[in-house]
Amino acid sequence: MTALFDPTFWLRDPVAVARDLIGWELLVNGVGGRIVETEAYHQEDPASHSFSGPTPRNRVMFGPPAHVYVYRSYGVHWCMNLVCGPEGDGAAVLIRALQPTHGLEIMAERRGLADPRGLCSGPGKLCQALAVTREHDGLSAADAPFELRPGHATEIISGPRIGITKAAEKPWRFGEAGSPYVSRPFPKA
DNA sequence: CCAGTGATTCTCT
DNA sequence: GAGAATCACTGGC
């Protein structure tokens, strides 16, 4: 398993890591699917939580790569990131959507929804479907309850990130082309 | 189909 | 005290 957490993958720029994570498999306690949508954030990025330096909330972003940063969004949802880059860089990749492959029934129950397209098609939705909460903040993605395995996508597209007001023009959102499981369609090139 | 909006809690200024 | 890396629901066309 350690081989999958090769520094040459995780120590790179979050934009490269975000793009290359598309197609990977992510499970929590055996429930999850293929990553089909991500966004990159780094410390020089005004839209990033790490922009103004370490705080109690974002401290995990400044820790070792391949660890999980979880935060509360809009007081209602949880959102999950994978830290990348050298320790102290404050870079991470937001996991925005999965194509459900494992534990569909459990996810449907947690989400109160049967349609697979609605189970993990957004950062808040997938955390609810996978039961990710503050308890997972700071854990290593290499250890239980996580399973993270390399995969690939047929074609990767990019576009502006969602829901931010600063640096909104940066095309640091990535997704699998044509996937019906992304949170929203990508703007046409 | 699309735009608008309330919910709800935490963070940092 | 404002604003937030969202979601679900509503009402209009």
PDB file of C-alpha atoms (C1' of nucleotides) in Angstrom:
ATOM      1  CA  MET A   1       0.000   0.000   0.000  1.00  0.00           C
ATOM      2  CA  THR A   2       2.837   2.363   0.722  1.00  0.00           C
ATOM      3  CA  ALA A   3       3.918   2.139  -2.899  1.00  0.00           C
ATOM      4  CA  LEU A   4       0.673   3.825  -3.852  1.00  0.00           C
ATOM      5  CA  PHE A   5       1.701   6.799  -1.728  1.00  0.00           C
ATOM      6  CA  ASP A   6       4.775   7.477  -3.785  1.00  0.00           C
ATOM      7  CA  PRO A   7       6.185  10.933  -2.962  1.00  0.00           C
ATOM      8  CA  THR A   8       6.702  11.610  -6.654  1.00  0.00           C
ATOM      9  CA  PHE A   9       2.922  11.654  -6.991  1.00  0.00           C
ATOM     10  CA  TRP A  10       1.914  13.535  -3.838  1.00  0.00           C
ATOM     11  CA  LEU A  11       4.726  16.078  -3.599  1.00  0.00           C
ATOM     12  CA  ARG A  12       3.695  17.799  -6.804  1.00  0.00           C
ATOM     13  CA  ASP A  13       1.677  20.939  -7.408  1.00  0.00           C
ATOM     14  CA  PRO A  14      -1.981  20.503  -6.365  1.00  0.00           C
ATOM     15  CA  VAL A  15      -3.145  21.298  -9.891  1.00  0.00           C
ATOM     16  CA  ALA A  16      -1.226  18.306 -11.243  1.00  0.00           C
ATOM     17  CA  VAL A  17      -2.383  16.068  -8.397  1.00  0.00           C
ATOM     18  CA  ALA A  18      -6.018  17.148  -8.830  1.00  0.00           C
ATOM     19  CA  ARG A  19      -5.906  16.280 -12.524  1.00  0.00           C
ATOM     20  CA  ASP A  20      -4.218  12.918 -11.959  1.00  0.00           C
ATOM     21  CA  LEU A  21      -6.591  11.839  -9.175  1.00  0.00           C
ATOM     22  CA  ILE A  22      -9.454  11.604 -11.655  1.00  0.00           C
ATOM     23  CA  GLY A  23     -10.227   7.909 -12.082  1.00  0.00           C
ATOM     24  CA  TRP A  24      -8.765   6.821  -8.732  1.00  0.00           C
ATOM     25  CA  GLU A  25     -10.862   4.727  -6.391  1.00  0.00           C
ATOM     26  CA  LEU A  26     -11.753   6.131  -2.971  1.00  0.00           C
ATOM     27  CA  LEU A  27     -13.510   4.080  -0.304  1.00  0.00           C
ATOM     28  CA  VAL A  28     -14.279   4.779   3.348  1.00  0.00           C
ATOM     29  CA  ASN A  29     -15.126   1.661   5.336  1.00  0.00           C
ATOM     30  CA  GLY A  30     -15.660  -0.130   2.039  1.00  0.00           C
ATOM     31  CA  VAL A  31     -18.103   2.439   0.689  1.00  0.00           C
ATOM     32  CA  GLY A  32     -17.312   4.791  -2.191  1.00  0.00           C
ATOM     33  CA  GLY A  33     -16.353   4.844  -5.849  1.00  0.00           C
ATOM     34  CA  ARG A  34     -14.250   6.383  -8.615  1.00  0.00           C
ATOM     35  CA  ILE A  35     -13.154   9.998  -8.281  1.00  0.00           C
ATOM     36  CA  VAL A  36     -14.680  11.892 -11.216  1.00  0.00           C
ATOM     37  CA  GLU A  37     -14.311  15.518 -10.063  1.00  0.00           C
ATOM     38  CA  THR A  38     -11.673  17.470  -8.082  1.00  0.00           C
ATOM     39  CA  GLU A  39     -10.455  21.009  -7.454  1.00  0.00           C
ATOM     40  CA  ALA A  40      -6.939  22.279  -6.630  1.00  0.00           C
ATOM     41  CA  TYR A  41      -6.074  24.794  -3.892  1.00  0.00           C
ATOM     42  CA  HIS A  42      -2.656  26.109  -2.882  1.00  0.00           C
ATOM     43  CA  GLN A  43      -1.325  28.659  -0.435  1.00  0.00           C
ATOM     44  CA  GLU A  44      -0.825  31.520  -2.899  1.00  0.00           C
ATOM     45  CA  ASP A  45      -4.448  31.090  -3.950  1.00  0.00           C
ATOM     46  CA  PRO A  46      -6.866  33.683  -2.467  1.00  0.00           C
ATOM     47  CA  ALA A  47      -9.674  31.115  -2.641  1.00  0.00           C
ATOM     48  CA  SER A  48      -7.771  28.600  -0.507  1.00  0.00           C
ATOM     49  CA  HIS A  49      -8.320  28.114   3.203  1.00  0.00           C
ATOM     50  CA  SER A  50      -4.522  28.104   3.550  1.00  0.00           C
ATOM     51  CA  PHE A  51      -4.114  31.546   1.935  1.00  0.00           C
ATOM     52  CA  SER A  52      -3.652  33.432   5.209  1.00  0.00           C
ATOM     53  CA  GLY A  53      -1.399  30.857   6.840  1.00  0.00           C
ATOM     54  CA  PRO A  54      -2.032  28.122   9.394  1.00  0.00           C
ATOM     55  CA  THR A  55      -5.051  28.362  11.697  1.00  0.00           C
ATOM     56  CA  PRO A  56      -6.685  25.774  13.956  1.00  0.00           C
ATOM     57  CA  ARG A  57      -9.108  24.845  11.192  1.00  0.00           C
ATOM     58  CA  ASN A  58      -6.665  24.444   8.308  1.00  0.00           C
ATOM     59  CA  ARG A  59      -3.673  23.060  10.205  1.00  0.00           C
ATOM     60  CA  VAL A  60      -3.942  19.708   8.410  1.00  0.00           C
ATOM     61  CA  MET A  61      -3.353  21.438   5.074  1.00  0.00           C
ATOM     62  CA  PHE A  62       0.118  22.348   6.357  1.00  0.00           C
ATOM     63  CA  GLY A  63       0.868  18.806   7.489  1.00  0.00           C
ATOM     64  CA  PRO A  64       2.171  15.816   5.535  1.00  0.00           C
ATOM     65  CA  PRO A  65       0.715  14.972   2.095  1.00  0.00           C
ATOM     66  CA  ALA A  66      -1.772  12.170   1.476  1.00  0.00           C
ATOM     67  CA  HIS A  67      -3.625  13.114   4.640  1.00  0.00           C
ATOM     68  CA  VAL A  68      -7.296  14.059   4.858  1.00  0.00           C
ATOM     69  CA  TYR A  69      -8.490  17.623   5.549  1.00  0.00           C
ATOM     70  CA  VAL A  70     -12.192  17.860   6.431  1.00  0.00           C
ATOM     71  CA  TYR A  71     -14.033  21.120   7.074  1.00  0.00           C
ATOM     72  CA  ARG A  72     -17.611  22.232   7.683  1.00  0.00           C
ATOM     73  CA  SER A  73     -19.167  24.041   4.754  1.00  0.00           C
ATOM     74  CA  TYR A  74     -21.937  26.614   5.120  1.00  0.00           C
ATOM     75  CA  GLY A  75     -22.572  25.298   8.614  1.00  0.00           C
ATOM     76  CA  VAL A  76     -24.342  22.310   7.111  1.00  0.00           C
ATOM     77  CA  HIS A  77     -22.095  20.030   5.089  1.00  0.00           C
ATOM     78  CA  TRP A  78     -18.702  18.372   5.384  1.00  0.00           C
ATOM     79  CA  CYS A  79     -16.135  18.608   2.597  1.00  0.00           C
ATOM     80  CA  MET A  80     -13.104  16.393   2.111  1.00  0.00           C
ATOM     81  CA  ASN A  81      -9.642  17.227   0.753  1.00  0.00           C
ATOM     82  CA  LEU A  82      -6.433  15.299   0.177  1.00  0.00           C
ATOM     83  CA  VAL A  83      -3.322  17.227   1.215  1.00  0.00           C
ATOM     84  CA  CYS A  84      -0.495  17.322  -1.318  1.00  0.00           C
ATOM     85  CA  GLY A  85       2.801  19.082  -1.964  1.00  0.00           C
ATOM     86  CA  PRO A  86       5.706  19.311   0.494  1.00  0.00           C
ATOM     87  CA  GLU A  87       4.761  19.457   4.171  1.00  0.00           C
ATOM     88  CA  GLY A  88       4.126  23.077   5.133  1.00  0.00           C
ATOM     89  CA  ASP A  89       2.983  24.157   1.669  1.00  0.00           C
ATOM     90  CA  GLY A  90      -0.701  24.382   2.514  1.00  0.00           C
ATOM     91  CA  ALA A  91      -1.861  22.682  -0.695  1.00  0.00           C
ATOM     92  CA  ALA A  92      -4.781  20.291  -1.091  1.00  0.00           C
ATOM     93  CA  VAL A  93      -7.224  18.777  -3.550  1.00  0.00           C
ATOM     94  CA  LEU A  94     -10.961  18.992  -2.858  1.00  0.00           C
ATOM     95  CA  ILE A  95     -12.770  15.772  -3.752  1.00  0.00           C
ATOM     96  CA  ARG A  96     -15.967  16.996  -5.415  1.00  0.00           C
ATOM     97  CA  ALA A  97     -17.669  13.922  -6.870  1.00  0.00           C
ATOM     98  CA  LEU A  98     -17.501  10.132  -7.114  1.00  0.00           C
ATOM     99  CA  GLN A  99     -18.992   7.584  -9.439  1.00  0.00           C
ATOM    100  CA  PRO A 100     -20.513   5.213  -6.853  1.00  0.00           C
ATOM    101  CA  THR A 101     -19.207   1.635  -7.150  1.00  0.00           C
ATOM    102  CA  HIS A 102     -19.176   0.162  -3.633  1.00  0.00           C
ATOM    103  CA  GLY A 103     -21.934   0.153  -1.018  1.00  0.00           C
ATOM    104  CA  LEU A 104     -24.673   1.701  -3.133  1.00  0.00           C
ATOM    105  CA  GLU A 105     -27.373   0.617  -0.701  1.00  0.00           C
ATOM    106  CA  ILE A 106     -25.607   2.119   2.300  1.00  0.00           C
ATOM    107  CA  MET A 107     -25.073   5.379   0.448  1.00  0.00           C
ATOM    108  CA  ALA A 108     -28.699   5.479  -0.668  1.00  0.00           C
ATOM    109  CA  GLU A 109     -29.796   5.029   2.918  1.00  0.00           C
ATOM    110  CA  ARG A 110     -27.470   7.733   4.239  1.00  0.00           C
ATOM    111  CA  ARG A 111     -28.532  10.148   1.506  1.00  0.00           C
ATOM    112  CA  GLY A 112     -32.229   9.277   1.553  1.00  0.00           C
ATOM    113  CA  LEU A 113     -32.046   8.858  -2.213  1.00  0.00           C
ATOM    114  CA  ALA A 114     -31.936   5.985  -4.692  1.00  0.00           C
ATOM    115  CA  ASP A 115     -30.580   7.570  -7.889  1.00  0.00           C
ATOM    116  CA  PRO A 116     -26.845   6.748  -8.141  1.00  0.00           C
ATOM    117  CA  ARG A 117     -26.267  10.069  -9.885  1.00  0.00           C
ATOM    118  CA  GLY A 118     -27.351  11.922  -6.770  1.00  0.00           C
ATOM    119  CA  LEU A 119     -25.367   9.965  -4.196  1.00  0.00           C
ATOM    120  CA  CYS A 120     -21.899  11.523  -4.536  1.00  0.00           C
ATOM    121  CA  SER A 121     -22.322  14.344  -7.087  1.00  0.00           C
ATOM    122  CA  GLY A 122     -20.961  17.142  -4.897  1.00  0.00           C
ATOM    123  CA  PRO A 123     -18.470  17.608  -2.065  1.00  0.00           C
ATOM    124  CA  GLY A 124     -21.136  17.738   0.643  1.00  0.00           C
ATOM    125  CA  LYS A 125     -23.094  14.864  -0.839  1.00  0.00           C
ATOM    126  CA  LEU A 126     -20.165  12.479  -1.055  1.00  0.00           C
ATOM    127  CA  CYS A 127     -19.140  13.153   2.534  1.00  0.00           C
ATOM    128  CA  GLN A 128     -22.674  12.319   3.636  1.00  0.00           C
ATOM    129  CA  ALA A 129     -22.716   9.169   1.478  1.00  0.00           C
ATOM    130  CA  LEU A 130     -19.320   8.033   2.814  1.00  0.00           C
ATOM    131  CA  ALA A 131     -20.046   9.233   6.387  1.00  0.00           C
ATOM    132  CA  VAL A 132     -16.996  11.497   6.416  1.00  0.00           C
ATOM    133  CA  THR A 133     -16.988  14.017   9.281  1.00  0.00           C
ATOM    134  CA  ARG A 134     -14.623  16.039  11.456  1.00  0.00           C
ATOM    135  CA  GLU A 135     -13.529  12.736  13.009  1.00  0.00           C
ATOM    136  CA  HIS A 136     -11.603  11.995   9.827  1.00  0.00           C
ATOM    137  CA  ASP A 137      -9.781  15.333   9.804  1.00  0.00           C
ATOM    138  CA  GLY A 138      -6.029  14.755   9.954  1.00  0.00           C
ATOM    139  CA  LEU A 139      -6.082  11.016   9.270  1.00  0.00           C
ATOM    140  CA  SER A 140      -3.780   9.436   6.699  1.00  0.00           C
ATOM    141  CA  ALA A 141      -5.478   8.414   3.466  1.00  0.00           C
ATOM    142  CA  ALA A 142      -3.132   5.402   3.428  1.00  0.00           C
ATOM    143  CA  ASP A 143      -4.739   3.834   6.499  1.00  0.00           C
ATOM    144  CA  ALA A 144      -8.140   2.491   7.519  1.00  0.00           C
ATOM    145  CA  PRO A 145     -10.899   3.398   7.178  1.00  0.00           C
ATOM    146  CA  PHE A 146      -9.657   4.766   3.857  1.00  0.00           C
ATOM    147  CA  GLU A 147      -8.803   2.870   0.694  1.00  0.00           C
ATOM    148  CA  LEU A 148      -7.276   4.891  -2.106  1.00  0.00           C
ATOM    149  CA  ARG A 149      -6.166   3.165  -5.290  1.00  0.00           C
ATOM    150  CA  PRO A 150      -4.784   4.538  -8.555  1.00  0.00           C
ATOM    151  CA  GLY A 151      -6.978   4.495 -11.619  1.00  0.00           C
ATOM    152  CA  HIS A 152      -7.381   6.379 -14.840  1.00  0.00           C
ATOM    153  CA  ALA A 153      -9.971   8.307 -16.787  1.00  0.00           C
ATOM    154  CA  THR A 154     -10.673   8.066 -20.492  1.00  0.00           C
ATOM    155  CA  GLU A 155     -10.530  11.841 -20.928  1.00  0.00           C
ATOM    156  CA  ILE A 156     -10.014  14.647 -18.419  1.00  0.00           C
ATOM    157  CA  ILE A 157     -11.500  18.119 -18.785  1.00  0.00           C
ATOM    158  CA  SER A 158     -11.027  21.282 -16.718  1.00  0.00           C
ATOM    159  CA  GLY A 159     -12.927  24.450 -15.927  1.00  0.00           C
ATOM    160  CA  PRO A 160     -13.430  27.190 -13.322  1.00  0.00           C
ATOM    161  CA  ARG A 161     -13.893  26.134  -9.712  1.00  0.00           C
ATOM    162  CA  ILE A 162     -17.345  26.146  -8.139  1.00  0.00           C
ATOM    163  CA  GLY A 163     -18.727  28.337  -5.389  1.00  0.00           C
ATOM    164  CA  ILE A 164     -15.768  30.653  -4.846  1.00  0.00           C
ATOM    165  CA  THR A 165     -15.547  34.428  -5.228  1.00  0.00           C
ATOM    166  CA  LYS A 166     -11.769  34.915  -5.425  1.00  0.00           C
ATOM    167  CA  ALA A 167      -9.560  33.736  -8.284  1.00  0.00           C
ATOM    168  CA  ALA A 168     -12.761  32.326  -9.762  1.00  0.00           C
ATOM    169  CA  GLU A 169     -11.318  32.369 -13.262  1.00  0.00           C
ATOM    170  CA  LYS A 170      -8.570  29.811 -12.582  1.00  0.00           C
ATOM    171  CA  PRO A 171      -9.360  26.543 -14.429  1.00  0.00           C
ATOM    172  CA  TRP A 172      -8.458  24.366 -11.461  1.00  0.00           C
ATOM    173  CA  ARG A 173     -11.536  22.159 -11.468  1.00  0.00           C
ATOM    174  CA  PHE A 174     -11.030  18.769 -13.141  1.00  0.00           C
ATOM    175  CA  GLY A 175     -13.398  16.027 -14.157  1.00  0.00           C
ATOM    176  CA  GLU A 176     -13.890  12.960 -16.258  1.00  0.00           C
ATOM    177  CA  ALA A 177     -15.282  14.010 -19.622  1.00  0.00           C
ATOM    178  CA  GLY A 178     -18.877  12.986 -20.121  1.00  0.00           C
ATOM    179  CA  SER A 179     -19.385  11.554 -16.636  1.00  0.00           C
ATOM    180  CA  PRO A 180     -22.997  11.785 -15.433  1.00  0.00           C
ATOM    181  CA  TYR A 181     -21.718  11.748 -11.844  1.00  0.00           C
ATOM    182  CA  VAL A 182     -20.074  15.200 -11.670  1.00  0.00           C
ATOM    183  CA  SER A 183     -21.644  17.899  -9.495  1.00  0.00           C
ATOM    184  CA  ARG A 184     -22.361  20.136 -12.498  1.00  0.00           C
ATOM    185  CA  PRO A 185     -21.555  20.105 -16.199  1.00  0.00           C
ATOM    186  CA  PHE A 186     -18.262  21.633 -17.306  1.00  0.00           C
ATOM    187  CA  PRO A 187     -18.533  24.759 -19.448  1.00  0.00           C
ATOM    188  CA  LYS A 188     -18.141  23.886 -23.084  1.00  0.00           C
ATOM    189  CA  ALA A 189     -14.680  24.534 -24.467  1.00  0.00           C
TER     190      ALA A 189
ATOM    191  C1'  DC B   1     -35.207  23.821 -17.383  1.00  0.00           C
ATOM    192  C1'  DC B   2     -33.576  27.810 -14.661  1.00  0.00           C
ATOM    193  C1'  DA B   3     -32.964  31.368 -10.941  1.00  0.00           C
ATOM    194  C1'  DG B   4     -33.538  32.479  -6.285  1.00  0.00           C
ATOM    195  C1'  DT B   5     -33.183  31.487  -1.399  1.00  0.00           C
ATOM    196  C1'  DG B   6     -33.174  29.600   3.465  1.00  0.00           C
ATOM    197  C1'  DA B   7     -30.723  26.540   6.522  1.00  0.00           C
ATOM    198  C1'  DT B   8     -27.038  26.450  10.092  1.00  0.00           C
ATOM    199  C1'  DT B   9     -22.449  26.593  12.333  1.00  0.00           C
ATOM    200  C1'  DC B  10     -17.919  27.800  12.452  1.00  0.00           C
ATOM    201  C1'  DT B  11     -13.908  30.818  11.436  1.00  0.00           C
ATOM    202  C1'  DC B  12     -11.342  34.602  11.457  1.00  0.00           C
ATOM    203  C1'  DT B  13     -11.431  39.988  11.487  1.00  0.00           C
TER     204       DT B  13
ATOM    205  C1'  DG C   1     -20.395  40.252  12.739  1.00  0.00           C
ATOM    206  C1'  DA C   2     -19.774  38.919   8.039  1.00  0.00           C
ATOM    207  C1'  DG C   3     -19.239  35.473   4.943  1.00  0.00           C
ATOM    208  C1'  DA C   4     -18.464  30.771   3.580  1.00  0.00           C
ATOM    209  C1'  DA C   5     -14.657  25.355  -1.468  1.00  0.00           C
ATOM    210  C1'  DT C   6     -23.157  23.607  -0.472  1.00  0.00           C
ATOM    211  C1'  DC C   7     -27.636  21.547  -0.934  1.00  0.00           C
ATOM    212  C1'  DA C   8     -32.512  21.033  -1.514  1.00  0.00           C
ATOM    213  C1'  DC C   9     -36.564  23.077  -2.358  1.00  0.00           C
ATOM    214  C1'  DT C  10     -39.552  26.436  -4.448  1.00  0.00           C
ATOM    215  C1'  DG C  11     -41.873  28.946  -8.076  1.00  0.00           C
ATOM    216  C1'  DG C  12     -41.719  30.635 -12.764  1.00  0.00           C
ATOM    217  C1'  DC C  13     -41.422  29.804 -17.623  1.00  0.00           C
TER     218       DC C  13
END
